[in-house]
Amino acid sequence: MKLLEERIRQEGIVKSGSVLKVDSFINHQMDVLFFDKMGAEFKRLYADAPINKILTIEASGIGIAIIAGLHFGVPVVFAKKSRSSNISDDVYHTVIHSYTHNNDNNVIVSREYLSPEDHLLIIDDFLANGCAMEGLIDLAHQAGATVEGLGIAVEKGFQKGGDKLRQEGYRVESLAIIESMDAATGEIVFREQD
Amino acid sequence: MKLLEERIRQEGIVKSGSVLKVDSFINHQMDVLFFDKMGAEFKRLYADAPINKILTIEASGIGIAIIAGLHFGVPVVFAKKSRSSNISDDVYHTVIHSYTHNNDNNVIVSREYLSPEDHLLIIDDFLANGCAMEGLIDLAHQAGATVEGLGIAVEKGFQKGGDKLRQEGYRVESLAIIESMDAATGEIVFREQD
């Protein structure tokens, strides 16, 4: 999505440690009208898929997932990070490692809201190592749901989570894929997409 | 908003300890098309206010705030719960007590995204004791922003946070106000609104 690449070039800030800050329009201040364009693009990309629910994870995935939900006309379920290690029986549960915070999170979804009837689009703002996506896919599989595909705003292509998921057979649609970026010069190279 | 009252009657589950579960359509599974109606209602209620930004707090406020953002055509900023007690100088910072989890949270917004030019609508899914709202108002005031009003999906009227804010002079628009509820019978009484 050329519009997203342009916006990242304009407003994204490359920091050391493979950090890309897009706080000004994606994951702190959220440009809702721009999200609307991203939601329309996800719908275009997945027009052929029988998606009846969107799954995301708190917190910064929720905004894009909600707008995509409007475009698909389906409900959105967000997986919750549990503060408690005491996990009840009425939830699906997985553990997701965060490289950003260097910790493990218990992540849960109530059994009521994922089922074998569900055909899921899993949405998040970023895909890097793929830990969050693997966790959400695990929750979907526990529920017997079908994963129709993944929808990502910004994929860090150089961190290989996306390519690993594609090799495993998942459909991954990322609106922008960063092939490389340089904190010293601020240069960002995007992967060519159709 | 009669539609919301009806939906709460149908799907809300009253639990002991003044807990109302609306997980099935508001704060775990999110009925996006219903959110669209709530967003339109906030726009109708605040049609006269010069709102140029929406402020909310992660995680369950984000969904409703985003849809409202579409109706107002303005960006949404979400305040973040900081895991670190090490607060940097480039953020506004407040402490919000959670009665649900019985703890205090450091809550931050980057100084870049709130300013004296901002006329804010502050949105959240629930209003009970008002701690979250007081915290968000504090952040707004630190930035010199104007609080045009508050937009709440479900207010627990019997917990007085909303009435206290109204007495302090804030405009509070809640789409449904629960006057009382009974965990034994499941009965919910709503406050009459125009």
PDB file of N, CA and C in Angstrom, chain A residues 13 21-33 35-36 53 56 58-60 62-67 69-70 73-81 83 101 103 105 108-110 112-113, chain B residues 13 21-33 35-36 53 56 58-60 62-67 69-70 73-81 83 101 103 105 108-110 112-113:
ATOM      1  N   ILE A  13      10.080   7.242  12.498  1.00  0.00           N
ATOM      2  CA  ILE A  13      11.411   7.570  12.990  1.00  0.00           C
ATOM      3  C   ILE A  13      12.141   6.266  13.282  1.00  0.00           C
ATOM      4  N   LYS A  21       9.433   4.060  15.068  1.00  0.00           N
ATOM      5  CA  LYS A  21       8.372   4.775  15.778  1.00  0.00           C
ATOM      6  C   LYS A  21       7.355   5.323  14.787  1.00  0.00           C
ATOM      7  N   VAL A  22       6.118   4.876  14.906  1.00  0.00           N
ATOM      8  CA  VAL A  22       5.025   5.423  14.094  1.00  0.00           C
ATOM      9  C   VAL A  22       3.893   5.868  15.020  1.00  0.00           C
ATOM     10  N   ASP A  23       4.310   6.389  16.157  1.00  0.00           N
ATOM     11  CA  ASP A  23       3.410   6.900  17.201  1.00  0.00           C
ATOM     12  C   ASP A  23       2.458   7.979  16.740  1.00  0.00           C
ATOM     13  N   SER A  24       2.860   8.722  15.719  1.00  0.00           N
ATOM     14  CA  SER A  24       2.075   9.908  15.359  1.00  0.00           C
ATOM     15  C   SER A  24       0.813   9.571  14.595  1.00  0.00           C
ATOM     16  N   PHE A  25       0.742   8.341  14.040  1.00  0.00           N
ATOM     17  CA  PHE A  25      -0.481   8.018  13.291  1.00  0.00           C
ATOM     18  C   PHE A  25      -0.962   6.585  13.462  1.00  0.00           C
ATOM     19  N   ILE A  26      -0.156   5.703  14.049  1.00  0.00           N
ATOM     20  CA  ILE A  26      -0.616   4.311  14.174  1.00  0.00           C
ATOM     21  C   ILE A  26      -0.821   3.852  15.618  1.00  0.00           C
ATOM     22  N   ASN A  27       0.177   3.970  16.473  1.00  0.00           N
ATOM     23  CA  ASN A  27       0.012   3.258  17.750  1.00  0.00           C
ATOM     24  C   ASN A  27       0.116   4.096  19.026  1.00  0.00           C
ATOM     25  N   HIS A  28      -0.193   5.371  18.912  1.00  0.00           N
ATOM     26  CA  HIS A  28      -0.421   6.165  20.131  1.00  0.00           C
ATOM     27  C   HIS A  28      -1.466   7.230  19.763  1.00  0.00           C
ATOM     28  N   GLN A  29      -1.095   8.133  18.859  1.00  0.00           N
ATOM     29  CA  GLN A  29      -2.120   8.911  18.167  1.00  0.00           C
ATOM     30  C   GLN A  29      -2.508   8.096  16.936  1.00  0.00           C
ATOM     31  N   MET A  30      -3.811   7.932  16.724  1.00  0.00           N
ATOM     32  CA  MET A  30      -4.276   7.070  15.641  1.00  0.00           C
ATOM     33  C   MET A  30      -5.043   7.914  14.632  1.00  0.00           C
ATOM     34  N   ASP A  31      -4.552   7.921  13.404  1.00  0.00           N
ATOM     35  CA  ASP A  31      -5.202   8.682  12.336  1.00  0.00           C
ATOM     36  C   ASP A  31      -6.342   7.822  11.792  1.00  0.00           C
ATOM     37  N   VAL A  32      -7.532   8.057  12.328  1.00  0.00           N
ATOM     38  CA  VAL A  32      -8.669   7.181  12.074  1.00  0.00           C
ATOM     39  C   VAL A  32      -9.054   7.185  10.593  1.00  0.00           C
ATOM     40  N   LEU A  33      -8.966   8.346   9.946  1.00  0.00           N
ATOM     41  CA  LEU A  33      -9.340   8.403   8.534  1.00  0.00           C
ATOM     42  C   LEU A  33      -8.331   7.625   7.683  1.00  0.00           C
ATOM     43  N   PHE A  35      -6.723   4.971   8.966  1.00  0.00           N
ATOM     44  CA  PHE A  35      -7.098   3.587   9.300  1.00  0.00           C
ATOM     45  C   PHE A  35      -8.223   3.111   8.376  1.00  0.00           C
ATOM     46  N   ASP A  36      -9.135   4.028   8.057  1.00  0.00           N
ATOM     47  CA  ASP A  36     -10.261   3.670   7.200  1.00  0.00           C
ATOM     48  C   ASP A  36      -9.752   3.191   5.835  1.00  0.00           C
ATOM     49  N   LYS A  53     -15.115 -13.197  11.443  1.00  0.00           N
ATOM     50  CA  LYS A  53     -14.685 -12.600  12.711  1.00  0.00           C
ATOM     51  C   LYS A  53     -13.238 -12.148  12.561  1.00  0.00           C
ATOM     52  N   THR A  56      -7.708  -9.889  17.276  1.00  0.00           N
ATOM     53  CA  THR A  56      -6.508  -9.074  17.463  1.00  0.00           C
ATOM     54  C   THR A  56      -6.077  -9.192  18.920  1.00  0.00           C
ATOM     55  N   GLU A  58      -4.751  -6.814  22.463  1.00  0.00           N
ATOM     56  CA  GLU A  58      -4.610  -5.470  23.020  1.00  0.00           C
ATOM     57  C   GLU A  58      -3.137  -5.068  23.040  1.00  0.00           C
ATOM     58  N   ALA A  59      -2.823  -3.776  23.002  1.00  0.00           N
ATOM     59  CA  ALA A  59      -3.761  -2.686  22.865  1.00  0.00           C
ATOM     60  C   ALA A  59      -3.690  -2.113  21.455  1.00  0.00           C
ATOM     61  N   SER A  60      -2.512  -2.045  20.855  1.00  0.00           N
ATOM     62  CA  SER A  60      -2.406  -1.216  19.651  1.00  0.00           C
ATOM     63  C   SER A  60      -2.948  -1.897  18.400  1.00  0.00           C
ATOM     64  N   ILE A  62      -6.033  -3.006  18.321  1.00  0.00           N
ATOM     65  CA  ILE A  62      -7.494  -2.865  18.363  1.00  0.00           C
ATOM     66  C   ILE A  62      -8.019  -1.829  17.359  1.00  0.00           C
ATOM     67  N   GLY A  63      -7.332  -0.693  17.253  1.00  0.00           N
ATOM     68  CA  GLY A  63      -7.821   0.377  16.383  1.00  0.00           C
ATOM     69  C   GLY A  63      -7.985  -0.067  14.937  1.00  0.00           C
ATOM     70  N   ILE A  64      -6.936  -0.662  14.386  1.00  0.00           N
ATOM     71  CA  ILE A  64      -6.988  -1.104  12.988  1.00  0.00           C
ATOM     72  C   ILE A  64      -7.994  -2.243  12.828  1.00  0.00           C
ATOM     73  N   ALA A  65      -8.035  -3.141  13.817  1.00  0.00           N
ATOM     74  CA  ALA A  65      -8.964  -4.279  13.734  1.00  0.00           C
ATOM     75  C   ALA A  65     -10.418  -3.797  13.716  1.00  0.00           C
ATOM     76  N   ILE A  66     -10.711  -2.784  14.521  1.00  0.00           N
ATOM     77  CA  ILE A  66     -12.083  -2.265  14.596  1.00  0.00           C
ATOM     78  C   ILE A  66     -12.517  -1.678  13.248  1.00  0.00           C
ATOM     79  N   ILE A  67     -11.626  -0.901  12.647  1.00  0.00           N
ATOM     80  CA  ILE A  67     -11.982  -0.291  11.360  1.00  0.00           C
ATOM     81  C   ILE A  67     -12.113  -1.375  10.291  1.00  0.00           C
ATOM     82  N   GLY A  69     -13.082  -4.330  10.902  1.00  0.00           N
ATOM     83  CA  GLY A  69     -14.357  -4.951  11.243  1.00  0.00           C
ATOM     84  C   GLY A  69     -15.535  -4.254  10.584  1.00  0.00           C
ATOM     85  N   LEU A  70     -15.469  -2.932  10.532  1.00  0.00           N
ATOM     86  CA  LEU A  70     -16.525  -2.169   9.847  1.00  0.00           C
ATOM     87  C   LEU A  70     -16.562  -2.525   8.368  1.00  0.00           C
ATOM     88  N   GLY A  73     -17.830  -5.973   8.105  1.00  0.00           N
ATOM     89  CA  GLY A  73     -19.141  -6.164   8.727  1.00  0.00           C
ATOM     90  C   GLY A  73     -19.170  -7.335   9.690  1.00  0.00           C
ATOM     91  N   VAL A  74     -18.077  -7.533  10.427  1.00  0.00           N
ATOM     92  CA  VAL A  74     -17.985  -8.673  11.356  1.00  0.00           C
ATOM     93  C   VAL A  74     -17.510  -8.184  12.729  1.00  0.00           C
ATOM     94  N   PRO A  75     -17.784  -8.955  13.781  1.00  0.00           N
ATOM     95  CA  PRO A  75     -17.299  -8.575  15.113  1.00  0.00           C
ATOM     96  C   PRO A  75     -15.784  -8.764  15.248  1.00  0.00           C
ATOM     97  N   VAL A  76     -15.235  -8.063  16.218  1.00  0.00           N
ATOM     98  CA  VAL A  76     -13.798  -8.134  16.516  1.00  0.00           C
ATOM     99  C   VAL A  76     -13.629  -8.649  17.946  1.00  0.00           C
ATOM    100  N   VAL A  77     -12.784  -9.646  18.104  1.00  0.00           N
ATOM    101  CA  VAL A  77     -12.443 -10.126  19.449  1.00  0.00           C
ATOM    102  C   VAL A  77     -10.999  -9.733  19.734  1.00  0.00           C
ATOM    103  N   PHE A  78     -10.765  -9.122  20.894  1.00  0.00           N
ATOM    104  CA  PHE A  78      -9.359  -8.875  21.218  1.00  0.00           C
ATOM    105  C   PHE A  78      -8.889  -9.780  22.359  1.00  0.00           C
ATOM    106  N   ALA A  79      -7.735 -10.421  22.134  1.00  0.00           N
ATOM    107  CA  ALA A  79      -7.117 -11.244  23.161  1.00  0.00           C
ATOM    108  C   ALA A  79      -6.572 -10.324  24.242  1.00  0.00           C
ATOM    109  N   LYS A  80      -6.722 -10.763  25.491  1.00  0.00           N
ATOM    110  CA  LYS A  80      -6.338  -9.926  26.621  1.00  0.00           C
ATOM    111  C   LYS A  80      -5.063 -10.456  27.266  1.00  0.00           C
ATOM    112  N   LYS A  81      -4.233  -9.516  27.668  1.00  0.00           N
ATOM    113  CA  LYS A  81      -3.064  -9.881  28.463  1.00  0.00           C
ATOM    114  C   LYS A  81      -3.523 -10.004  29.908  1.00  0.00           C
ATOM    115  N   ARG A  83      -3.191 -10.252  33.851  1.00  0.00           N
ATOM    116  CA  ARG A  83      -2.237  -9.883  34.897  1.00  0.00           C
ATOM    117  C   ARG A  83      -2.007 -11.052  35.827  1.00  0.00           C
ATOM    118  N   HIS A 101       9.593  -5.804  25.608  1.00  0.00           N
ATOM    119  CA  HIS A 101       9.646  -5.666  27.070  1.00  0.00           C
ATOM    120  C   HIS A 101      10.428  -6.796  27.723  1.00  0.00           C
ATOM    121  N   ASN A 103       9.687  -9.938  28.258  1.00  0.00           N
ATOM    122  CA  ASN A 103       8.952 -10.745  29.244  1.00  0.00           C
ATOM    123  C   ASN A 103       7.935 -11.644  28.525  1.00  0.00           C
ATOM    124  N   ASN A 105       3.941 -12.921  28.399  1.00  0.00           N
ATOM    125  CA  ASN A 105       2.588 -12.528  28.793  1.00  0.00           C
ATOM    126  C   ASN A 105       1.635 -13.698  28.649  1.00  0.00           C
ATOM    127  N   ILE A 108      -5.194 -14.428  26.858  1.00  0.00           N
ATOM    128  CA  ILE A 108      -6.403 -15.250  26.940  1.00  0.00           C
ATOM    129  C   ILE A 108      -7.518 -14.727  26.031  1.00  0.00           C
ATOM    130  N   VAL A 109      -8.361 -15.671  25.606  1.00  0.00           N
ATOM    131  CA  VAL A 109      -9.641 -15.321  24.959  1.00  0.00           C
ATOM    132  C   VAL A 109     -10.701 -16.217  25.573  1.00  0.00           C
ATOM    133  N   SER A 110     -11.819 -15.628  25.929  1.00  0.00           N
ATOM    134  CA  SER A 110     -12.924 -16.409  26.479  1.00  0.00           C
ATOM    135  C   SER A 110     -13.374 -17.473  25.471  1.00  0.00           C
ATOM    136  N   GLU A 112     -16.165 -18.503  24.940  1.00  0.00           N
ATOM    137  CA  GLU A 112     -17.450 -18.119  24.324  1.00  0.00           C
ATOM    138  C   GLU A 112     -17.274 -17.462  22.957  1.00  0.00           C
ATOM    139  N   TYR A 113     -16.097 -16.848  22.721  1.00  0.00           N
ATOM    140  CA  TYR A 113     -15.993 -15.961  21.551  1.00  0.00           C
ATOM    141  C   TYR A 113     -15.105 -16.481  20.428  1.00  0.00           C
TER     142      TYR A 113
ATOM    143  N   ILE B  13     -24.675  -9.448  32.025  1.00  0.00           N
ATOM    144  CA  ILE B  13     -24.809 -10.377  33.150  1.00  0.00           C
ATOM    145  C   ILE B  13     -24.381  -9.645  34.418  1.00  0.00           C
ATOM    146  N   LYS B  21     -21.154  -7.712  33.358  1.00  0.00           N
ATOM    147  CA  LYS B  21     -20.395  -8.283  32.242  1.00  0.00           C
ATOM    148  C   LYS B  21     -21.081  -7.967  30.921  1.00  0.00           C
ATOM    149  N   VAL B  22     -20.392  -7.238  30.043  1.00  0.00           N
ATOM    150  CA  VAL B  22     -20.913  -6.989  28.693  1.00  0.00           C
ATOM    151  C   VAL B  22     -19.846  -7.398  27.674  1.00  0.00           C
ATOM    152  N   ASP B  23     -19.156  -8.486  28.035  1.00  0.00           N
ATOM    153  CA  ASP B  23     -18.097  -9.073  27.215  1.00  0.00           C
ATOM    154  C   ASP B  23     -18.519  -9.458  25.814  1.00  0.00           C
ATOM    155  N   SER B  24     -19.800  -9.764  25.649  1.00  0.00           N
ATOM    156  CA  SER B  24     -20.226 -10.353  24.374  1.00  0.00           C
ATOM    157  C   SER B  24     -20.342  -9.325  23.263  1.00  0.00           C
ATOM    158  N   PHE B  25     -20.401  -8.020  23.633  1.00  0.00           N
ATOM    159  CA  PHE B  25     -20.535  -7.030  22.551  1.00  0.00           C
ATOM    160  C   PHE B  25     -19.761  -5.742  22.789  1.00  0.00           C
ATOM    161  N   ILE B  26     -19.237  -5.523  24.006  1.00  0.00           N
ATOM    162  CA  ILE B  26     -18.512  -4.264  24.240  1.00  0.00           C
ATOM    163  C   ILE B  26     -17.022  -4.441  24.526  1.00  0.00           C
ATOM    164  N   ASN B  27     -16.669  -5.254  25.513  1.00  0.00           N
ATOM    165  CA  ASN B  27     -15.259  -5.159  25.918  1.00  0.00           C
ATOM    166  C   ASN B  27     -14.439  -6.448  25.889  1.00  0.00           C
ATOM    167  N   HIS B  28     -14.846  -7.374  25.024  1.00  0.00           N
ATOM    168  CA  HIS B  28     -13.953  -8.511  24.725  1.00  0.00           C
ATOM    169  C   HIS B  28     -14.252  -8.901  23.271  1.00  0.00           C
ATOM    170  N   GLN B  29     -15.475  -9.373  23.022  1.00  0.00           N
ATOM    171  CA  GLN B  29     -15.982  -9.388  21.649  1.00  0.00           C
ATOM    172  C   GLN B  29     -16.662  -8.041  21.434  1.00  0.00           C
ATOM    173  N   MET B  30     -16.320  -7.384  20.322  1.00  0.00           N
ATOM    174  CA  MET B  30     -16.834  -6.034  20.082  1.00  0.00           C
ATOM    175  C   MET B  30     -17.727  -6.054  18.847  1.00  0.00           C
ATOM    176  N   ASP B  31     -18.984  -5.673  19.044  1.00  0.00           N
ATOM    177  CA  ASP B  31     -19.940  -5.629  17.938  1.00  0.00           C
ATOM    178  C   ASP B  31     -19.738  -4.293  17.212  1.00  0.00           C
ATOM    179  N   VAL B  32     -18.943  -4.354  16.166  1.00  0.00           N
ATOM    180  CA  VAL B  32     -18.478  -3.136  15.502  1.00  0.00           C
ATOM    181  C   VAL B  32     -19.635  -2.362  14.881  1.00  0.00           C
ATOM    182  N   LEU B  33     -20.607  -3.070  14.336  1.00  0.00           N
ATOM    183  CA  LEU B  33     -21.744  -2.385  13.712  1.00  0.00           C
ATOM    184  C   LEU B  33     -22.595  -1.685  14.786  1.00  0.00           C
ATOM    185  N   PHE B  35     -21.168  -0.553  17.601  1.00  0.00           N
ATOM    186  CA  PHE B  35     -20.294   0.580  17.938  1.00  0.00           C
ATOM    187  C   PHE B  35     -20.542   1.747  16.977  1.00  0.00           C
ATOM    188  N   ASP B  36     -20.805   1.404  15.725  1.00  0.00           N
ATOM    189  CA  ASP B  36     -21.045   2.448  14.723  1.00  0.00           C
ATOM    190  C   ASP B  36     -22.272   3.284  15.125  1.00  0.00           C
ATOM    191  N   LYS B  53     -10.150  16.308  18.682  1.00  0.00           N
ATOM    192  CA  LYS B  53      -9.382  15.110  19.037  1.00  0.00           C
ATOM    193  C   LYS B  53     -10.165  14.319  20.078  1.00  0.00           C
ATOM    194  N   THR B  56      -8.702   8.576  24.850  1.00  0.00           N
ATOM    195  CA  THR B  56      -9.219   7.411  25.570  1.00  0.00           C
ATOM    196  C   THR B  56      -8.056   6.732  26.271  1.00  0.00           C
ATOM    197  N   GLU B  58      -6.173   2.757  27.053  1.00  0.00           N
ATOM    198  CA  GLU B  58      -6.174   1.344  26.688  1.00  0.00           C
ATOM    199  C   GLU B  58      -6.788   0.523  27.815  1.00  0.00           C
ATOM    200  N   ALA B  59      -7.352  -0.662  27.518  1.00  0.00           N
ATOM    201  CA  ALA B  59      -7.506  -1.198  26.194  1.00  0.00           C
ATOM    202  C   ALA B  59      -8.951  -1.082  25.726  1.00  0.00           C
ATOM    203  N   SER B  60      -9.927  -1.262  26.627  1.00  0.00           N
ATOM    204  CA  SER B  60     -11.278  -1.461  26.119  1.00  0.00           C
ATOM    205  C   SER B  60     -11.962  -0.162  25.708  1.00  0.00           C
ATOM    206  N   ILE B  62     -10.601   1.793  23.471  1.00  0.00           N
ATOM    207  CA  ILE B  62     -10.095   2.127  22.127  1.00  0.00           C
ATOM    208  C   ILE B  62     -11.138   1.872  21.036  1.00  0.00           C
ATOM    209  N   GLY B  63     -11.831   0.754  21.116  1.00  0.00           N
ATOM    210  CA  GLY B  63     -12.766   0.397  20.049  1.00  0.00           C
ATOM    211  C   GLY B  63     -13.835   1.456  19.826  1.00  0.00           C
ATOM    212  N   ILE B  64     -14.501   1.853  20.911  1.00  0.00           N
ATOM    213  CA  ILE B  64     -15.571   2.849  20.797  1.00  0.00           C
ATOM    214  C   ILE B  64     -14.990   4.199  20.378  1.00  0.00           C
ATOM    215  N   ALA B  65     -13.806   4.535  20.927  1.00  0.00           N
ATOM    216  CA  ALA B  65     -13.185   5.821  20.593  1.00  0.00           C
ATOM    217  C   ALA B  65     -12.845   5.904  19.102  1.00  0.00           C
ATOM    218  N   ILE B  66     -12.376   4.802  18.546  1.00  0.00           N
ATOM    219  CA  ILE B  66     -12.000   4.782  17.132  1.00  0.00           C
ATOM    220  C   ILE B  66     -13.220   5.018  16.236  1.00  0.00           C
ATOM    221  N   ILE B  67     -14.295   4.343  16.554  1.00  0.00           N
ATOM    222  CA  ILE B  67     -15.505   4.510  15.731  1.00  0.00           C
ATOM    223  C   ILE B  67     -16.049   5.933  15.889  1.00  0.00           C
ATOM    224  N   GLY B  69     -14.218   8.446  16.468  1.00  0.00           N
ATOM    225  CA  GLY B  69     -13.274   9.242  15.680  1.00  0.00           C
ATOM    226  C   GLY B  69     -13.664   9.325  14.214  1.00  0.00           C
ATOM    227  N   LEU B  70     -14.167   8.215  13.686  1.00  0.00           N
ATOM    228  CA  LEU B  70     -14.641   8.213  12.289  1.00  0.00           C
ATOM    229  C   LEU B  70     -15.814   9.169  12.128  1.00  0.00           C
ATOM    230  N   GLY B  73     -14.470  12.595  12.482  1.00  0.00           N
ATOM    231  CA  GLY B  73     -13.403  12.906  11.527  1.00  0.00           C
ATOM    232  C   GLY B  73     -12.174  13.490  12.200  1.00  0.00           C
ATOM    233  N   VAL B  74     -11.849  12.966  13.389  1.00  0.00           N
ATOM    234  CA  VAL B  74     -10.697  13.478  14.146  1.00  0.00           C
ATOM    235  C   VAL B  74      -9.817  12.316  14.614  1.00  0.00           C
ATOM    236  N   PRO B  75      -8.544  12.597  14.908  1.00  0.00           N
ATOM    237  CA  PRO B  75      -7.664  11.537  15.420  1.00  0.00           C
ATOM    238  C   PRO B  75      -8.015  11.139  16.854  1.00  0.00           C
ATOM    239  N   VAL B  76      -7.582   9.947  17.217  1.00  0.00           N
ATOM    240  CA  VAL B  76      -7.803   9.414  18.561  1.00  0.00           C
ATOM    241  C   VAL B  76      -6.438   9.163  19.207  1.00  0.00           C
ATOM    242  N   VAL B  77      -6.266   9.651  20.421  1.00  0.00           N
ATOM    243  CA  VAL B  77      -5.046   9.354  21.190  1.00  0.00           C
ATOM    244  C   VAL B  77      -5.435   8.437  22.338  1.00  0.00           C
ATOM    245  N   PHE B  78      -4.682   7.337  22.491  1.00  0.00           N
ATOM    246  CA  PHE B  78      -4.978   6.529  23.677  1.00  0.00           C
ATOM    247  C   PHE B  78      -3.854   6.634  24.696  1.00  0.00           C
ATOM    248  N   ALA B  79      -4.248   6.902  25.944  1.00  0.00           N
ATOM    249  CA  ALA B  79      -3.291   6.936  27.049  1.00  0.00           C
ATOM    250  C   ALA B  79      -2.832   5.513  27.329  1.00  0.00           C
ATOM    251  N   LYS B  80      -1.542   5.393  27.643  1.00  0.00           N
ATOM    252  CA  LYS B  80      -0.950   4.062  27.823  1.00  0.00           C
ATOM    253  C   LYS B  80      -0.660   3.804  29.291  1.00  0.00           C
ATOM    254  N   LYS B  81      -0.899   2.567  29.685  1.00  0.00           N
ATOM    255  CA  LYS B  81      -0.492   2.148  31.021  1.00  0.00           C
ATOM    256  C   LYS B  81       0.983   1.769  30.939  1.00  0.00           C
ATOM    257  N   ARG B  83       4.408   0.150  32.090  1.00  0.00           N
ATOM    258  CA  ARG B  83       4.879  -0.929  32.956  1.00  0.00           C
ATOM    259  C   ARG B  83       5.998  -0.446  33.857  1.00  0.00           C
ATOM    260  N   HIS B 101      -8.744  -4.123  39.796  1.00  0.00           N
ATOM    261  CA  HIS B 101      -7.530  -4.897  40.070  1.00  0.00           C
ATOM    262  C   HIS B 101      -6.866  -4.492  41.378  1.00  0.00           C
ATOM    263  N   ASN B 103      -5.122  -1.843  42.222  1.00  0.00           N
ATOM    264  CA  ASN B 103      -3.739  -1.372  42.107  1.00  0.00           C
ATOM    265  C   ASN B 103      -3.714   0.020  41.474  1.00  0.00           C
ATOM    266  N   ASN B 105      -2.032   2.450  38.502  1.00  0.00           N
ATOM    267  CA  ASN B 105      -1.335   2.387  37.218  1.00  0.00           C
ATOM    268  C   ASN B 105      -0.750   3.747  36.855  1.00  0.00           C
ATOM    269  N   ILE B 108       0.308   7.359  30.833  1.00  0.00           N
ATOM    270  CA  ILE B 108       1.068   8.403  30.147  1.00  0.00           C
ATOM    271  C   ILE B 108       0.498   8.723  28.765  1.00  0.00           C
ATOM    272  N   VAL B 109       0.729   9.970  28.352  1.00  0.00           N
ATOM    273  CA  VAL B 109       0.500  10.378  26.966  1.00  0.00           C
ATOM    274  C   VAL B 109       1.708  11.202  26.536  1.00  0.00           C
ATOM    275  N   SER B 110       2.209  10.920  25.367  1.00  0.00           N
ATOM    276  CA  SER B 110       3.328  11.697  24.841  1.00  0.00           C
ATOM    277  C   SER B 110       2.941  13.169  24.712  1.00  0.00           C
ATOM    278  N   GLU B 112       3.799  15.164  22.628  1.00  0.00           N
ATOM    279  CA  GLU B 112       3.578  15.521  21.218  1.00  0.00           C
ATOM    280  C   GLU B 112       2.110  15.514  20.822  1.00  0.00           C
ATOM    281  N   TYR B 113       1.294  14.733  21.548  1.00  0.00           N
ATOM    282  CA  TYR B 113      -0.048  14.469  21.022  1.00  0.00           C
ATOM    283  C   TYR B 113      -1.182  15.112  21.812  1.00  0.00           C
TER     284      TYR B 113
END
